[in-house]
């Protein structure tokens, strides 16, 4: 197959193997094809490990964690195998969430490879555009199709720019990380502290039942002067005992215009 400049290394690999459906992405088979042996055992201190000897590698995945997480771990180690050959790694996969913007380059590259291998743009983009609305219900639907975690899928949805979205993670101490689609201008920078009008605030501090995604004034999330003129759609979920993840959908095209 001819190299396509629009495809990443992982996506090119999948197309080369003739894989066109999410349920055909067999990460263990891909590993085997690349000379990587996969084993499962009781690892201590890390969730996945890669040991390489020349063109042979052994990936060890910690037994017993969630199936989607183990799959992501394996794809992450294949990222190291493809990008950082000749080195060994011991990885904690929850770093994907905890240190999204601060983790070392090699770890971000391996996460990127994993996201592209498990949710290749040529499959993910059309399915992402087909969801009814970009809320966590839609994200869950995609996560079930691709057998990926809700957080990894939400990050992919934002990165792939199928909808104008911001994804923000907060703990009680404030914003932990955020990410935005390419179509969203940089002036939309989410506040550090959660506003008490936001759904995320209720999720983090209240004990309210699930509120469905709803419209909210943009000034609950942004402190620029024009924010008060707009409404956005907010959906927020708890992803751990201490963190909430929020999707903000900018439905109004005026918000996407560059200031001029
Ligand atoms: Zn790693």
mmCIF file of C-alpha atoms and ligand atoms in Angstrom:
data_model
loop_
_atom_site.group_PDB
_atom_site.id
_atom_site.type_symbol
_atom_site.label_atom_id
_atom_site.label_comp_id
_atom_site.label_asym_id
_atom_site.label_seq_id
_atom_site.Cartn_x
_atom_site.Cartn_y
_atom_site.Cartn_z
ATOM 1 C CA UNK A 1 0.000 0.000 0.000
ATOM 2 C CA UNK A 2 1.217 3.505 -0.809
ATOM 3 C CA UNK A 3 2.032 5.699 2.189
ATOM 4 C CA UNK A 4 -0.785 8.149 2.835
ATOM 5 C CA UNK A 5 0.404 11.415 4.416
ATOM 6 C CA UNK A 6 -2.926 11.851 6.224
ATOM 7 C CA UNK A 7 -2.671 8.582 8.117
ATOM 8 C CA UNK A 8 -0.714 8.066 11.296
ATOM 9 C CA UNK A 9 1.630 5.109 11.676
ATOM 10 C CA UNK A 10 -1.004 3.131 13.644
ATOM 11 C CA UNK A 11 -3.755 3.864 11.131
ATOM 12 C CA UNK A 12 -1.556 2.952 8.202
ATOM 13 C CA UNK A 13 -0.759 -0.324 9.939
ATOM 14 C CA UNK A 14 -4.474 -1.129 10.409
ATOM 15 C CA UNK A 15 -5.316 -0.355 6.790
ATOM 16 C CA UNK A 16 -2.356 -2.435 5.680
ATOM 17 C CA UNK A 17 -3.900 -5.348 7.599
ATOM 18 C CA UNK A 18 -7.255 -4.681 5.886
ATOM 19 C CA UNK A 19 -9.025 -3.719 9.111
ATOM 20 C CA UNK A 20 -12.052 -1.529 8.502
ATOM 21 C CA UNK A 21 -14.411 -2.318 11.429
ATOM 22 C CA UNK A 22 -13.924 -1.428 15.123
ATOM 23 C CA UNK A 23 -14.627 -5.000 16.235
ATOM 24 C CA UNK A 24 -11.871 -6.321 13.948
ATOM 25 C CA UNK A 25 -9.142 -4.444 15.854
ATOM 26 C CA UNK A 26 -7.452 -7.376 17.587
ATOM 27 C CA UNK A 27 -4.544 -5.782 19.434
ATOM 28 C CA UNK A 28 -2.996 -9.108 20.472
ATOM 29 C CA UNK A 29 -2.954 -10.294 16.863
ATOM 30 C CA UNK A 30 -1.349 -7.011 15.777
ATOM 31 C CA UNK A 31 1.287 -7.416 18.521
ATOM 32 C CA UNK A 32 2.054 -10.960 17.395
ATOM 33 C CA UNK A 33 2.372 -9.750 13.816
ATOM 34 C CA UNK A 34 4.966 -7.209 14.970
ATOM 35 C CA UNK A 35 7.079 -9.782 16.825
ATOM 36 C CA UNK A 36 5.764 -8.855 20.251
ATOM 37 C CA UNK A 37 4.799 -11.564 22.708
ATOM 38 C CA UNK A 38 1.995 -10.645 25.105
ATOM 39 C CA UNK A 39 1.690 -12.079 28.588
ATOM 40 C CA UNK A 40 -0.466 -11.331 31.608
ATOM 41 C CA UNK A 41 0.822 -11.503 35.135
ATOM 42 C CA UNK A 42 0.779 -9.876 38.566
ATOM 43 C CA UNK A 43 2.890 -6.790 37.994
ATOM 44 C CA UNK A 44 3.828 -4.686 40.974
ATOM 45 C CA UNK A 45 4.267 -0.936 40.712
ATOM 46 C CA UNK A 46 3.164 -0.579 37.108
ATOM 47 C CA UNK A 47 0.324 -1.606 34.886
ATOM 48 C CA UNK A 48 2.170 -2.593 31.739
ATOM 49 C CA UNK A 49 5.759 -3.258 30.776
ATOM 50 C CA UNK A 50 7.708 -3.563 27.557
ATOM 51 C CA UNK A 51 11.044 -5.334 27.325
ATOM 52 C CA UNK A 52 12.692 -5.332 23.904
ATOM 53 C CA UNK A 53 15.573 -7.398 22.520
ATOM 54 C CA UNK A 54 16.438 -6.387 18.966
ATOM 55 C CA UNK A 55 13.369 -7.040 16.839
ATOM 56 C CA UNK A 56 11.594 -9.108 19.504
ATOM 57 C CA UNK A 57 9.615 -7.679 22.360
ATOM 58 C CA UNK A 58 7.684 -8.911 25.362
ATOM 59 C CA UNK A 59 4.786 -6.943 26.746
ATOM 60 C CA UNK A 60 3.495 -7.830 30.188
ATOM 61 C CA UNK A 61 0.075 -6.551 31.222
ATOM 62 C CA UNK A 62 -1.102 -6.608 34.813
ATOM 63 C CA UNK A 63 -3.760 -9.203 35.258
ATOM 64 C CA UNK A 64 -7.153 -8.427 36.559
ATOM 65 C CA UNK A 65 -7.697 -4.808 35.659
ATOM 66 C CA UNK A 66 -10.641 -3.841 33.517
ATOM 67 C CA UNK A 67 -10.649 -5.393 30.023
ATOM 68 C CA UNK A 68 -10.743 -2.044 28.173
ATOM 69 C CA UNK A 69 -7.921 -0.749 30.266
ATOM 70 C CA UNK A 70 -5.790 -3.822 29.568
ATOM 71 C CA UNK A 71 -6.456 -3.369 25.879
ATOM 72 C CA UNK A 72 -5.415 0.280 26.042
ATOM 73 C CA UNK A 73 -2.277 -0.726 27.996
ATOM 74 C CA UNK A 74 -1.280 -3.188 25.301
ATOM 75 C CA UNK A 75 -1.855 -0.621 22.533
ATOM 76 C CA UNK A 76 0.179 1.898 24.565
ATOM 77 C CA UNK A 77 3.111 -0.540 24.829
ATOM 78 C CA UNK A 78 2.906 -1.140 21.065
ATOM 79 C CA UNK A 79 3.262 2.634 20.759
ATOM 80 C CA UNK A 80 6.577 2.429 22.640
ATOM 81 C CA UNK A 81 7.547 -0.550 20.477
ATOM 82 C CA UNK A 82 6.933 1.426 17.291
ATOM 83 C CA UNK A 83 8.300 4.795 18.371
ATOM 84 C CA UNK A 84 10.952 3.979 20.975
ATOM 85 C CA UNK A 85 12.413 0.673 19.807
ATOM 86 C CA UNK A 86 15.372 -0.607 21.767
ATOM 87 C CA UNK A 87 14.213 0.748 25.090
ATOM 88 C CA UNK A 88 12.233 -0.786 27.935
ATOM 89 C CA UNK A 89 9.289 0.822 29.698
ATOM 90 C CA UNK A 90 7.179 0.344 32.812
ATOM 91 C CA UNK A 91 3.948 2.315 32.538
ATOM 92 C CA UNK A 92 0.997 3.380 34.626
ATOM 93 C CA UNK A 93 -1.908 3.720 32.301
ATOM 94 C CA UNK A 94 -4.051 5.973 34.468
ATOM 95 C CA UNK A 95 -1.442 8.617 33.707
ATOM 96 C CA UNK A 96 -3.582 9.150 30.647
ATOM 97 C CA UNK A 97 -5.999 10.965 32.898
ATOM 98 C CA UNK A 98 -3.929 12.204 35.807
ATOM 99 C CA UNK A 99 -1.134 13.876 33.957
ATOM 100 C CA UNK A 100 -2.714 14.469 30.595
ATOM 101 C CA UNK A 101 -0.839 17.671 29.816
ATOM 102 C CA UNK A 102 2.296 17.233 31.916
ATOM 103 C CA UNK A 103 3.495 13.698 31.269
ATOM 104 C CA UNK A 104 6.774 12.989 29.420
ATOM 105 C CA UNK A 105 6.865 13.090 25.620
ATOM 106 C CA UNK A 106 7.402 9.319 25.229
ATOM 107 C CA UNK A 107 4.300 8.610 27.303
ATOM 108 C CA UNK A 108 2.208 11.063 25.293
ATOM 109 C CA UNK A 109 3.484 9.528 22.045
ATOM 110 C CA UNK A 110 2.555 6.034 23.249
ATOM 111 C CA UNK A 111 -0.912 7.255 24.305
ATOM 112 C CA UNK A 112 -1.341 8.895 20.908
ATOM 113 C CA UNK A 113 -0.400 5.677 19.158
ATOM 114 C CA UNK A 114 -2.851 3.728 21.343
ATOM 115 C CA UNK A 115 -5.682 6.175 20.609
ATOM 116 C CA UNK A 116 -5.001 5.966 16.865
ATOM 117 C CA UNK A 117 -4.740 2.174 16.895
ATOM 118 C CA UNK A 118 -7.930 1.627 18.918
ATOM 119 C CA UNK A 119 -9.919 4.538 17.442
ATOM 120 C CA UNK A 120 -8.435 5.128 13.977
ATOM 121 C CA UNK A 121 -9.669 8.385 12.462
ATOM 122 C CA UNK A 122 -10.946 6.731 9.274
ATOM 123 C CA UNK A 123 -13.406 4.679 11.376
ATOM 124 C CA UNK A 124 -13.879 7.001 14.331
ATOM 125 C CA UNK A 125 -14.614 10.254 12.519
ATOM 126 C CA UNK A 126 -17.654 9.085 10.537
ATOM 127 C CA UNK A 127 -19.118 7.332 13.595
ATOM 128 C CA UNK A 128 -18.379 10.364 15.791
ATOM 129 C CA UNK A 129 -20.172 12.660 13.347
ATOM 130 C CA UNK A 130 -23.145 10.292 13.332
ATOM 131 C CA UNK A 131 -23.902 10.527 17.060
ATOM 132 C CA UNK A 132 -26.987 12.580 17.840
ATOM 133 C CA UNK A 133 -25.286 15.027 20.182
ATOM 134 C CA UNK A 134 -21.751 15.192 21.575
ATOM 135 C CA UNK A 135 -22.615 14.407 25.179
ATOM 136 C CA UNK A 136 -21.435 11.540 27.381
ATOM 137 C CA UNK A 137 -24.292 9.422 26.091
ATOM 138 C CA UNK A 138 -22.794 9.731 22.611
ATOM 139 C CA UNK A 139 -19.294 9.154 24.004
ATOM 140 C CA UNK A 140 -20.482 5.980 25.763
ATOM 141 C CA UNK A 141 -21.981 4.759 22.524
ATOM 142 C CA UNK A 142 -18.632 5.258 20.739
ATOM 143 C CA UNK A 143 -16.719 3.721 23.668
ATOM 144 C CA UNK A 144 -18.881 0.580 23.410
ATOM 145 C CA UNK A 145 -18.278 0.305 19.681
ATOM 146 C CA UNK A 146 -14.505 0.720 20.019
ATOM 147 C CA UNK A 147 -14.149 -1.079 23.395
ATOM 148 C CA UNK A 148 -12.335 1.878 24.919
ATOM 149 C CA UNK A 149 -12.762 3.743 28.200
ATOM 150 C CA UNK A 150 -15.098 6.702 28.467
ATOM 151 C CA UNK A 151 -12.220 9.109 29.177
ATOM 152 C CA UNK A 152 -9.978 7.885 26.349
ATOM 153 C CA UNK A 153 -12.952 8.072 23.972
ATOM 154 C CA UNK A 154 -13.900 11.588 25.077
ATOM 155 C CA UNK A 155 -10.299 12.743 24.545
ATOM 156 C CA UNK A 156 -10.305 11.188 21.068
ATOM 157 C CA UNK A 157 -13.645 12.823 20.228
ATOM 158 C CA UNK A 158 -12.221 16.240 21.099
ATOM 159 C CA UNK A 159 -8.883 15.638 19.335
ATOM 160 C CA UNK A 160 -10.506 14.468 16.137
ATOM 161 C CA UNK A 161 -12.458 17.755 15.840
ATOM 162 C CA UNK A 162 -15.719 16.143 14.695
ATOM 163 C CA UNK A 163 -17.660 18.580 16.944
ATOM 164 C CA UNK A 164 -16.625 21.903 18.573
ATOM 165 C CA UNK A 165 -15.912 20.700 22.113
ATOM 166 C CA UNK A 166 -13.947 21.410 25.248
ATOM 167 C CA UNK A 167 -13.155 18.621 27.666
ATOM 168 C CA UNK A 168 -12.257 19.739 31.176
ATOM 169 C CA UNK A 169 -11.244 17.708 34.213
ATOM 170 C CA UNK A 170 -11.652 19.168 37.707
ATOM 171 C CA UNK A 171 -10.949 18.080 41.227
ATOM 172 C CA UNK A 172 -11.977 19.955 44.371
ATOM 173 C CA UNK A 173 -8.648 21.823 44.094
ATOM 174 C CA UNK A 174 -9.520 23.209 40.655
ATOM 175 C CA UNK A 175 -8.908 22.416 37.013
ATOM 176 C CA UNK A 176 -6.598 19.428 36.467
ATOM 177 C CA UNK A 177 -6.366 19.506 32.686
ATOM 178 C CA UNK A 178 -8.388 20.479 29.640
ATOM 179 C CA UNK A 179 -8.394 19.916 25.936
ATOM 180 C CA UNK A 180 -10.264 21.575 23.077
ATOM 181 C CA UNK A 181 -11.156 20.801 19.483
ATOM 182 C CA UNK A 182 -9.189 22.612 16.802
ATOM 183 C CA UNK A 183 -12.266 24.633 15.785
ATOM 184 C CA UNK A 184 -12.492 26.320 19.190
ATOM 185 C CA UNK A 185 -10.621 29.648 19.363
ATOM 186 C CA UNK A 186 -8.034 30.010 22.131
ATOM 187 C CA UNK A 187 -9.902 32.807 23.902
ATOM 188 C CA UNK A 188 -12.271 30.134 25.268
ATOM 189 C CA UNK A 189 -10.118 29.154 28.201
ATOM 190 C CA UNK A 190 -12.010 27.419 31.020
ATOM 191 C CA UNK A 191 -11.853 28.950 34.501
ATOM 192 C CA UNK A 192 -9.684 27.258 37.078
ATOM 193 C CA UNK A 193 -12.367 27.072 39.757
ATOM 194 C CA UNK A 194 -15.733 25.459 39.163
ATOM 195 C CA UNK A 195 -18.640 27.917 39.108
ATOM 196 C CA UNK A 196 -21.496 26.944 41.431
ATOM 197 C CA UNK A 197 -23.929 27.308 38.481
ATOM 198 C CA UNK A 198 -22.184 24.520 36.555
ATOM 199 C CA UNK A 199 -23.423 20.942 36.439
ATOM 200 C CA UNK A 200 -19.839 19.859 37.171
ATOM 201 C CA UNK A 201 -20.021 21.667 40.517
ATOM 202 C CA UNK A 202 -23.096 19.653 41.530
ATOM 203 C CA UNK A 203 -21.434 16.469 40.341
ATOM 204 C CA UNK A 204 -18.333 17.113 42.391
ATOM 205 C CA UNK A 205 -19.808 18.569 45.561
ATOM 206 C CA UNK A 206 -23.498 17.668 45.586
ATOM 207 C CA UNK A 207 -25.324 14.417 45.827
ATOM 208 C CA UNK A 208 -27.852 15.207 43.160
ATOM 209 C CA UNK A 209 -29.176 12.593 40.809
ATOM 210 C CA UNK A 210 -27.906 12.620 37.278
ATOM 211 C CA UNK A 211 -28.899 15.759 35.437
ATOM 212 C CA UNK A 212 -28.980 15.240 31.710
ATOM 213 C CA UNK A 213 -26.797 17.392 29.514
ATOM 214 C CA UNK A 214 -28.266 20.857 29.474
ATOM 215 C CA UNK A 215 -27.828 24.387 28.234
ATOM 216 C CA UNK A 216 -26.035 26.761 30.506
ATOM 217 C CA UNK A 217 -24.817 30.333 30.186
ATOM 218 C CA UNK A 218 -21.217 30.318 28.967
ATOM 219 C CA UNK A 219 -20.180 32.688 31.771
ATOM 220 C CA UNK A 220 -20.350 29.729 34.173
ATOM 221 C CA UNK A 221 -17.246 28.431 32.397
ATOM 222 C CA UNK A 222 -15.457 31.399 30.842
ATOM 223 C CA UNK A 223 -14.650 34.808 32.208
ATOM 224 C CA UNK A 224 -14.148 36.702 28.960
ATOM 225 C CA UNK A 225 -16.571 39.606 28.464
ATOM 226 C CA UNK A 226 -18.531 38.116 25.568
ATOM 227 C CA UNK A 227 -19.273 34.864 27.463
ATOM 228 C CA UNK A 228 -22.518 36.246 28.914
ATOM 229 C CA UNK A 229 -24.020 36.511 25.415
ATOM 230 C CA UNK A 230 -23.868 32.785 24.726
ATOM 231 C CA UNK A 231 -25.272 29.503 25.866
ATOM 232 C CA UNK A 232 -23.353 26.246 25.656
ATOM 233 C CA UNK A 233 -24.334 22.619 26.306
ATOM 234 C CA UNK A 234 -22.699 21.129 29.395
ATOM 235 C CA UNK A 235 -22.541 17.466 30.363
ATOM 236 C CA UNK A 236 -20.529 16.311 33.338
ATOM 237 C CA UNK A 237 -19.732 12.971 34.952
ATOM 238 C CA UNK A 238 -17.680 11.746 37.842
ATOM 239 C CA UNK A 239 -14.679 9.703 36.659
ATOM 240 C CA UNK A 240 -13.197 8.890 40.055
ATOM 241 C CA UNK A 241 -13.832 9.599 43.707
ATOM 242 C CA UNK A 242 -12.097 12.956 43.348
ATOM 243 C CA UNK A 243 -12.545 14.082 39.732
ATOM 244 C CA UNK A 244 -15.285 15.175 37.345
ATOM 245 C CA UNK A 245 -15.011 15.296 33.584
ATOM 246 C CA UNK A 246 -17.042 17.858 31.641
ATOM 247 C CA UNK A 247 -17.865 18.147 27.973
ATOM 248 C CA UNK A 248 -18.754 21.631 26.767
ATOM 249 C CA UNK A 249 -20.361 21.834 23.356
ATOM 250 C CA UNK A 250 -20.280 25.183 21.566
ATOM 251 C CA UNK A 251 -23.348 24.934 19.393
ATOM 252 C CA UNK A 252 -23.327 28.589 18.439
ATOM 253 C CA UNK A 253 -21.087 29.211 15.402
ATOM 254 C CA UNK A 254 -20.529 32.793 16.505
ATOM 255 C CA UNK A 255 -18.409 31.470 19.368
ATOM 256 C CA UNK A 256 -16.133 29.773 16.853
ATOM 257 C CA UNK A 257 -15.339 32.936 14.932
ATOM 258 C CA UNK A 258 -11.920 34.437 15.489
ATOM 259 C CA UNK A 259 -12.034 37.884 17.023
ATOM 260 C CA UNK A 260 -11.498 40.452 14.369
HETATM 261 ZN ZN1 LIG B 1 4.341 4.149 28.586
#
